[in-house]
């Protein structure tokens, strides 16, 4: 942590256009060198060059700094992925940096506090992780339109998550935006306002995790502290810019403000993939009175975006080792232009997870070939049974041997297979299957479904 503080202080005098920060960390299971800790440190400035100056004095070659996204002429967001081992202690750091962009609530010098607690938790018998979330650096809404911004925050330890505005000494001048109200459930609400309130506002929030039962934290010296459900454990910063734009001709979604269309996943959807596979998410949106021009994202390192025409976008994520087993937040908005004005859709966020499937040397005991509705065979396997008398059967994975269903869609299995499988998965979950089922494409026209081990 000391290296980060020194870097911040060394460049604190630089002139820059700051757009905010989101910091989080996660702790893995014990290894020979201790508990591995991964930091996700994402910063936003008016240009990618300023991001590089912040992280590595302008030369980030060979360093774990990745571009998340940029809106040319406005902002750039990059993330530094740090790794190390936790030392079973607590850390706090108040950091100062360059100036915010000019804003209505009169905040100049940026500043944020990072607090994390890496003491051993009695409930999980390891150090805990912070809440996980993200947001794009610039969220905008017309002054005459109601808008709710629902942050999607997850916690690897299952803690209770609460949000609040930052207070001193977590920042220097901590004036919250007068046009937004923030709930403890991490939802920001904007109500129509007059033109005198138009312009950019600085939003500085804290996200904290609280245990759901009384726990004991033990540091490296054996000193213990009790935490109740009223005591926060970690506290991370979320900072971004909220801009109130001139009034729109209409606030009806789908006219000037882009409206999401199927098969775009719903806000809060959980989407999983194997750790060795690439995940594709289809996003579609329309604005009948404006031209949808781009999609803006903030998510895990490795997410890329592409467009196949107005309002048609594909997000692609290839997980890396540090992503495995974690719920990673991926947020996006679609922007549209009309007569020089820019309009954003709602902020939509999903959880993407890379699931590790360890290999086994035990072969399956049986193979069954079943016909499907289109007369093409589907090959499935059943788990092996123990040959030891009276032994507890190996539960193994559970399998759905056949899925007899008729699906009518305009999507193509060749180009939209990931979207079709996500839709099937959500329907199966609604029908009562576990939330962590996985779908696997068996051929160009067939989908196999498996459930995890009980």
Coordinates of C-alpha atoms in Angstrom, one line a residue:
X1 CA 0.0 0.0 0.0
X2 CA 2.9 2.3 0.7
X3 CA 4.0 2.4 -2.9
X4 CA 0.6 3.6 -3.9
X5 CA 0.6 6.4 -1.4
X6 CA 4.0 7.6 -2.5
X7 CA 3.0 7.6 -6.2
X8 CA -0.1 9.6 -5.4
X9 CA 1.9 12.2 -3.5
X10 CA 4.5 12.5 -6.1
X11 CA 2.1 13.5 -8.8
X12 CA -0.5 15.3 -6.6
X13 CA 0.6 18.7 -8.0
X14 CA -0.1 17.7 -11.6
X15 CA -2.8 19.5 -13.4
X16 CA -5.4 17.0 -14.7
X17 CA -9.1 16.6 -15.4
X18 CA -10.1 14.0 -12.9
X19 CA -13.3 11.8 -13.3
X20 CA -13.2 9.5 -10.3
X21 CA -12.0 6.2 -8.8
X22 CA -13.4 2.8 -7.9
X23 CA -11.2 0.6 -5.7
X24 CA -11.8 -3.0 -4.5
X25 CA -9.8 -6.0 -3.4
X26 CA -10.3 -9.7 -3.2
X27 CA -8.5 -12.4 -1.1
X28 CA -8.1 -15.9 -2.2
X29 CA -7.7 -19.2 -0.3
X30 CA -4.5 -19.9 1.6
X31 CA -1.4 -20.8 -0.4
X32 CA 2.2 -21.6 0.6
X33 CA 3.1 -17.8 0.6
X34 CA 0.0 -16.8 2.5
X35 CA -3.4 -15.5 1.4
X36 CA -3.2 -14.0 -2.2
X37 CA -4.7 -10.5 -2.5
X38 CA -5.7 -8.9 -5.7
X39 CA -6.4 -5.1 -6.0
X40 CA -8.6 -3.6 -8.7
X41 CA -7.7 0.1 -8.8
X42 CA -9.5 1.9 -11.6
X43 CA -9.0 5.6 -12.2
X44 CA -10.7 8.0 -14.7
X45 CA -9.3 11.1 -16.3
X46 CA -10.1 13.2 -19.4
X47 CA -7.5 11.3 -21.4
X48 CA -5.7 8.0 -21.3
X49 CA -2.4 9.7 -21.1
X50 CA -3.4 11.2 -17.8
X51 CA -4.3 7.7 -16.5
X52 CA -0.8 6.5 -17.5
X53 CA 0.8 9.5 -15.7
X54 CA -1.2 8.6 -12.6
X55 CA -0.3 4.9 -12.6
X56 CA 3.2 4.8 -14.0
X57 CA 4.4 8.3 -14.8
X58 CA 3.5 8.0 -18.4
X59 CA 5.1 4.7 -19.3
X60 CA 2.9 1.7 -18.5
X61 CA 4.6 -0.8 -20.8
X62 CA 5.0 -4.1 -19.0
X63 CA 2.8 -3.0 -16.1
X64 CA -0.6 -4.6 -15.2
X65 CA -2.5 -1.5 -16.4
X66 CA -5.4 -2.1 -18.7
X67 CA -7.8 0.1 -20.7
X68 CA -11.4 -0.4 -19.7
X69 CA -13.0 2.1 -22.0
X70 CA -12.9 5.7 -23.2
X71 CA -15.3 8.3 -24.6
X72 CA -13.0 10.3 -26.8
X73 CA -12.9 13.9 -25.9
X74 CA -14.5 13.3 -22.5
X75 CA -13.0 10.5 -20.4
X76 CA -10.8 7.5 -20.2
X77 CA -10.9 4.7 -17.5
X78 CA -8.0 2.4 -16.9
X79 CA -7.4 -0.2 -14.2
X80 CA -4.3 -1.4 -12.4
X81 CA -4.5 -5.0 -11.2
X82 CA -2.1 -5.5 -8.3
X83 CA -1.3 -8.7 -6.6
X84 CA 0.4 -9.7 -3.4
X85 CA -0.2 -11.5 -0.1
X86 CA -2.2 -10.2 2.8
X87 CA -0.5 -9.7 6.2
X88 CA -3.5 -10.1 8.5
X89 CA -3.7 -6.4 9.4
X90 CA -5.8 -3.3 8.7
X91 CA -4.8 -0.4 6.4
X92 CA -6.1 3.1 5.8
X93 CA -4.8 5.7 3.5
X94 CA -6.2 9.2 2.6
X95 CA -5.0 10.1 -0.9
X96 CA -4.9 13.4 -2.6
X97 CA -4.6 13.9 -6.3
X98 CA -5.2 16.2 -9.3
X99 CA -8.2 18.5 -9.8
X100 CA -11.7 17.4 -10.7
X101 CA -13.2 18.7 -13.8
X102 CA -15.1 21.9 -13.2
X103 CA -18.2 21.1 -11.3
X104 CA -21.4 22.7 -9.8
X105 CA -20.7 21.5 -6.2
X106 CA -17.4 23.4 -6.1
X107 CA -15.0 20.5 -5.5
X108 CA -11.5 21.1 -6.7
X109 CA -8.7 18.9 -5.4
X110 CA -9.6 15.2 -5.5
X111 CA -9.2 13.0 -2.5
X112 CA -10.3 9.6 -1.3
X113 CA -9.7 7.2 1.5
X114 CA -9.0 3.5 1.1
X115 CA -9.7 1.2 4.1
X116 CA -9.3 -2.5 4.1
X117 CA -9.3 -5.1 6.8
X118 CA -7.2 -8.2 6.2
X119 CA -7.4 -9.8 9.6
X120 CA -8.6 -13.4 9.8
X121 CA -12.4 -13.6 10.1
X122 CA -13.9 -16.2 12.5
X123 CA -16.8 -16.9 10.1
X124 CA -14.8 -17.8 7.0
X125 CA -11.5 -18.6 8.7
X126 CA -9.5 -16.3 6.3
X127 CA -9.2 -12.6 5.5
X128 CA -12.3 -11.1 3.8
X129 CA -12.7 -9.3 0.6
X130 CA -14.2 -5.8 0.0
X131 CA -17.5 -5.2 -1.9
X132 CA -17.1 -5.4 -5.6
X133 CA -18.6 -2.9 -8.0
X134 CA -17.9 -0.4 -10.8
X135 CA -19.5 2.5 -12.7
X136 CA -18.7 4.5 -15.9
X137 CA -16.9 7.8 -15.2
X138 CA -19.7 10.0 -16.6
X139 CA -23.4 9.4 -16.1
X140 CA -25.7 12.0 -17.7
X141 CA -29.5 12.7 -17.7
X142 CA -31.6 15.5 -19.2
X143 CA -32.8 18.0 -16.6
X144 CA -36.4 17.3 -17.2
X145 CA -36.3 13.5 -16.9
X146 CA -36.6 11.2 -13.8
X147 CA -33.7 8.8 -13.5
X148 CA -32.7 6.1 -10.9
X149 CA -29.1 4.9 -10.9
X150 CA -28.9 1.5 -9.3
X151 CA -25.4 0.4 -8.5
X152 CA -24.8 -3.3 -8.6
X153 CA -22.6 -4.3 -5.7
X154 CA -21.7 -7.8 -4.7
X155 CA -19.7 -9.1 -1.7
X156 CA -17.6 -12.3 -2.0
X157 CA -18.1 -13.0 1.7
X158 CA -21.9 -12.6 1.7
X159 CA -21.8 -9.5 3.9
X160 CA -24.5 -6.8 4.1
X161 CA -23.6 -4.0 1.8
X162 CA -24.4 -0.3 2.5
X163 CA -23.7 2.9 0.7
X164 CA -23.3 6.5 1.9
X165 CA -21.8 9.8 0.8
X166 CA -18.1 10.4 1.8
X167 CA -17.5 12.6 4.8
X168 CA -14.3 14.3 6.1
X169 CA -11.5 13.0 6.3
X170 CA -12.4 10.7 3.5
X171 CA -12.3 13.8 1.3
X172 CA -11.4 17.5 1.8
X173 CA -14.5 19.3 0.6
X174 CA -17.3 16.7 0.8
X175 CA -20.3 18.6 -0.6
X176 CA -22.7 16.0 -2.1
X177 CA -24.5 16.8 -5.3
X178 CA -27.7 18.7 -4.5
X179 CA -29.6 17.0 -7.3
X180 CA -29.1 13.4 -6.2
X181 CA -30.4 11.5 -3.2
X182 CA -28.6 8.3 -2.1
X183 CA -30.1 5.3 -0.3
X184 CA -28.2 2.9 1.8
X185 CA -29.1 0.2 -0.7
X186 CA -26.8 2.0 -3.2
X187 CA -29.5 3.6 -5.4
X188 CA -29.1 7.2 -6.6
X189 CA -32.3 9.1 -7.5
X190 CA -32.6 12.2 -9.7
X191 CA -35.8 14.2 -10.1
X192 CA -36.5 16.8 -12.8
X193 CA -35.0 20.2 -12.0
X194 CA -34.7 23.6 -13.6
X195 CA -32.1 24.7 -16.1
X196 CA -30.1 26.6 -13.4
X197 CA -29.0 23.3 -12.0
X198 CA -27.7 21.9 -15.3
X199 CA -24.0 21.0 -15.4
X200 CA -21.5 18.4 -14.0
X201 CA -21.6 17.3 -10.3
X202 CA -18.9 15.3 -8.4
X203 CA -20.3 12.2 -6.7
X204 CA -18.2 10.7 -3.9
X205 CA -19.6 7.7 -2.2
X206 CA -18.4 5.0 0.2
X207 CA -19.4 1.3 -0.1
X208 CA -19.0 -0.7 3.1
X209 CA -19.6 -4.3 4.1
X210 CA -21.1 -5.3 7.5
X211 CA -21.1 -8.9 8.9
X212 CA -24.5 -10.6 9.1
X213 CA -23.6 -12.0 12.5
X214 CA -21.1 -11.1 15.2
X215 CA -17.6 -12.2 14.2
X216 CA -14.1 -12.0 15.6
X217 CA -11.2 -10.5 13.6
X218 CA -7.6 -11.7 14.5
X219 CA -4.5 -9.9 13.4
X220 CA -1.0 -11.3 12.8
X221 CA -0.1 -10.8 16.5
X222 CA -3.1 -12.6 17.8
X223 CA -4.9 -9.5 18.8
X224 CA -8.7 -9.8 18.4
X225 CA -11.5 -7.4 17.8
X226 CA -15.3 -8.2 17.8
X227 CA -17.4 -6.9 15.0
X228 CA -21.2 -6.7 15.3
X229 CA -23.7 -6.3 12.5
X230 CA -23.4 -2.5 13.1
X231 CA -19.7 -2.4 12.5
X232 CA -18.3 -2.0 9.0
X233 CA -15.3 -4.1 8.0
X234 CA -13.9 -2.5 4.8
X235 CA -14.8 0.8 3.2
X236 CA -14.0 1.5 -0.5
X237 CA -14.5 4.7 -2.6
X238 CA -16.8 5.1 -5.6
X239 CA -16.3 8.5 -7.4
X240 CA -17.7 9.6 -10.7
X241 CA -19.2 12.6 -12.5
X242 CA -23.0 13.1 -12.8
X243 CA -24.0 15.6 -15.5
X244 CA -27.4 17.3 -15.8
X245 CA -27.9 18.0 -19.5
X246 CA -30.3 20.5 -21.1
X247 CA -33.9 19.3 -21.2
X248 CA -34.8 16.6 -23.8
X249 CA -37.8 17.0 -26.2
X250 CA -39.2 13.8 -24.6
X251 CA -38.3 11.6 -21.6
X252 CA -40.0 8.5 -23.1
X253 CA -37.5 5.7 -23.4
X254 CA -37.0 4.7 -26.9
X255 CA -37.4 8.1 -28.5
X256 CA -34.4 10.3 -27.5
X257 CA -33.2 8.3 -24.5
X258 CA -32.1 4.8 -25.8
X259 CA -34.2 1.9 -24.7
X260 CA -32.8 -1.6 -24.2
X261 CA -34.3 -4.4 -26.3
X262 CA -34.1 -8.2 -26.0
X263 CA -31.8 -10.1 -25.8
X264 CA -30.0 -7.5 -23.6
X265 CA -29.7 -9.0 -20.1
X266 CA -31.7 -7.4 -17.3
X267 CA -30.0 -5.3 -14.7
X268 CA -28.6 -7.6 -12.0
X269 CA -28.5 -10.7 -14.2
X270 CA -25.9 -13.3 -13.3
X271 CA -24.0 -14.8 -16.2
X272 CA -21.4 -17.4 -15.9
X273 CA -18.9 -19.0 -18.2
X274 CA -16.2 -21.6 -17.9
X275 CA -12.8 -20.2 -16.9
X276 CA -11.4 -21.4 -20.3
X277 CA -14.1 -19.9 -22.4
X278 CA -15.0 -16.5 -23.8
X279 CA -18.3 -14.9 -22.8
X280 CA -20.4 -12.9 -25.2
X281 CA -23.2 -10.6 -24.2
X282 CA -25.5 -9.1 -26.9
X283 CA -26.8 -5.6 -26.2
X284 CA -29.5 -4.0 -28.3
X285 CA -31.1 -0.6 -28.0
X286 CA -33.2 1.8 -30.0
X287 CA -33.9 5.5 -30.0
X288 CA -36.4 6.4 -32.8
X289 CA -35.8 10.1 -32.6
X290 CA -32.0 9.9 -32.3
X291 CA -29.1 7.9 -33.6
X292 CA -27.6 5.3 -31.3
X293 CA -23.9 5.9 -31.7
X294 CA -21.9 3.9 -29.1
X295 CA -21.9 1.7 -26.0
X296 CA -19.8 2.8 -23.0
X297 CA -18.7 0.2 -20.5
X298 CA -16.9 -0.3 -17.2
X299 CA -16.1 -3.9 -16.2
X300 CA -13.4 -6.4 -15.5
X301 CA -10.1 -6.2 -17.5
X302 CA -10.4 -8.0 -20.7
X303 CA -13.8 -6.9 -21.8
X304 CA -14.0 -5.7 -25.4
X305 CA -16.9 -4.2 -27.4
X306 CA -17.9 -4.2 -31.0
X307 CA -20.9 -2.9 -33.0
X308 CA -22.7 -4.6 -35.9
X309 CA -24.8 -1.6 -36.8
X310 CA -26.9 1.1 -35.1
X311 CA -28.1 -0.1 -31.7
X312 CA -26.4 -3.5 -32.0
X313 CA -23.5 -4.3 -29.8
X314 CA -21.5 -7.3 -28.5
X315 CA -19.5 -7.3 -25.3
X316 CA -16.8 -10.0 -25.1
X317 CA -15.0 -11.1 -21.9
X318 CA -12.1 -13.5 -21.7
X319 CA -11.5 -14.2 -18.0
X320 CA -8.0 -14.2 -16.5
X321 CA -6.8 -16.2 -13.5
X322 CA -7.6 -13.6 -10.9
X323 CA -11.2 -13.5 -12.1
X324 CA -12.0 -17.2 -11.3
X325 CA -14.8 -17.6 -8.8
X326 CA -15.5 -13.9 -8.3
X327 CA -18.7 -12.1 -9.3
X328 CA -17.3 -9.3 -11.5
X329 CA -19.5 -6.3 -12.2
X330 CA -20.0 -5.2 -15.8
X331 CA -21.9 -2.0 -16.4
X332 CA -22.9 -0.3 -19.7
X333 CA -24.9 2.5 -21.2
X334 CA -25.9 3.2 -24.8
X335 CA -25.5 6.7 -26.1
X336 CA -27.5 8.4 -28.8
X337 CA -27.1 11.8 -30.6
X338 CA -29.7 14.1 -32.0
X339 CA -29.0 17.7 -33.3
X340 CA -25.8 17.9 -31.3
X341 CA -27.3 16.7 -28.0
X342 CA -26.2 13.5 -26.3
X343 CA -28.6 11.1 -24.6
X344 CA -27.8 8.1 -22.4
X345 CA -29.8 5.0 -21.6
X346 CA -30.3 3.8 -18.1
X347 CA -27.1 2.4 -16.5
X348 CA -27.4 -1.4 -16.7
X349 CA -25.1 -3.7 -14.8
X350 CA -24.7 -7.5 -14.7
X351 CA -22.5 -9.9 -12.8
X352 CA -20.2 -12.1 -14.8
X353 CA -18.5 -15.1 -13.3
X354 CA -15.7 -17.4 -14.5
X355 CA -16.4 -20.9 -13.0
X356 CA -13.5 -23.3 -12.6
X357 CA -14.2 -26.9 -13.5
X358 CA -11.4 -29.2 -12.2
X359 CA -10.6 -32.1 -14.3
X360 CA -11.0 -35.7 -13.1
X361 CA -9.2 -38.9 -14.2
X362 CA -12.2 -41.1 -13.3
X363 CA -14.1 -41.9 -16.5
X364 CA -17.9 -41.8 -16.6
X365 CA -19.5 -45.2 -16.2
X366 CA -22.2 -45.0 -18.9
X367 CA -22.9 -43.1 -22.1
X368 CA -26.5 -42.6 -23.3
X369 CA -27.6 -41.3 -26.7
X370 CA -31.0 -39.8 -26.8
X371 CA -33.0 -38.4 -29.7
X372 CA -34.1 -34.8 -29.7
X373 CA -37.0 -33.0 -31.3
X374 CA -35.0 -32.4 -34.4
X375 CA -33.8 -36.0 -34.7
X376 CA -30.2 -35.2 -34.0
X377 CA -28.6 -37.2 -31.2
X378 CA -27.5 -35.7 -27.9
X379 CA -24.8 -37.6 -26.0
X380 CA -24.9 -37.4 -22.2
X381 CA -23.1 -39.1 -19.4
X382 CA -24.1 -40.3 -15.9
X383 CA -21.7 -40.1 -13.0
X384 CA -19.7 -43.1 -11.9
X385 CA -21.0 -45.1 -8.9
X386 CA -18.8 -46.5 -6.1
X387 CA -17.9 -50.2 -6.3
X388 CA -17.4 -50.4 -2.6
X389 CA -20.3 -52.1 -0.8
X390 CA -22.3 -49.8 1.5
X391 CA -20.0 -46.9 0.5
X392 CA -21.6 -43.4 0.2
X393 CA -22.2 -42.9 -3.5
X394 CA -20.1 -40.3 -5.2
X395 CA -22.6 -37.4 -5.7
X396 CA -20.8 -36.1 -8.8
X397 CA -22.5 -33.6 -11.0
X398 CA -26.2 -34.0 -11.8
X399 CA -27.2 -34.1 -15.4
X400 CA -30.4 -33.3 -17.4
X401 CA -30.4 -36.2 -19.8
X402 CA -32.7 -34.6 -22.3
X403 CA -34.4 -31.3 -22.8
X404 CA -37.5 -31.6 -25.0
X405 CA -38.4 -28.0 -25.9
X406 CA -39.5 -26.0 -28.9
X407 CA -37.8 -22.6 -29.2
X408 CA -39.0 -19.9 -31.6
X409 CA -36.6 -17.0 -32.2
X410 CA -35.2 -14.8 -34.9
X411 CA -31.7 -15.2 -33.5
X412 CA -29.2 -17.3 -35.2
X413 CA -27.5 -20.2 -33.4
X414 CA -24.4 -19.5 -35.5
X415 CA -24.0 -15.9 -34.5
X416 CA -26.2 -15.6 -31.3
X417 CA -25.5 -18.9 -29.5
X418 CA -24.3 -17.2 -26.3
X419 CA -27.4 -15.0 -26.2
X420 CA -29.8 -18.0 -26.8
X421 CA -28.1 -20.0 -24.1
X422 CA -28.3 -17.1 -21.6
X423 CA -32.0 -16.8 -22.3
X424 CA -32.5 -20.6 -21.9
X425 CA -30.6 -20.5 -18.6
X426 CA -32.7 -17.6 -17.2
X427 CA -35.9 -19.5 -18.1
X428 CA -34.6 -22.7 -16.5
X429 CA -33.8 -20.8 -13.3
X430 CA -37.3 -19.4 -13.3
X431 CA -38.5 -23.0 -13.5
X432 CA -36.7 -23.9 -10.4
X433 CA -33.2 -25.1 -11.4
X434 CA -30.2 -23.9 -9.4
X435 CA -28.9 -20.4 -10.2
X436 CA -25.4 -21.8 -11.0
X437 CA -26.4 -24.2 -13.7
X438 CA -24.2 -24.2 -16.8
X439 CA -25.1 -24.6 -20.5
X440 CA -22.8 -26.2 -23.0
X441 CA -23.2 -26.1 -26.8
X442 CA -23.0 -29.7 -28.0
X443 CA -23.5 -28.9 -31.7
X444 CA -24.5 -26.1 -34.0
X445 CA -28.1 -26.7 -33.1
X446 CA -28.2 -28.4 -29.7
X447 CA -27.7 -27.1 -26.1
X448 CA -26.8 -29.4 -23.2
X449 CA -27.7 -28.5 -19.6
X450 CA -25.9 -29.6 -16.5
X451 CA -26.5 -28.8 -12.8
X452 CA -23.7 -28.6 -10.2
X453 CA -22.9 -31.2 -7.6
X454 CA -25.2 -30.9 -4.6

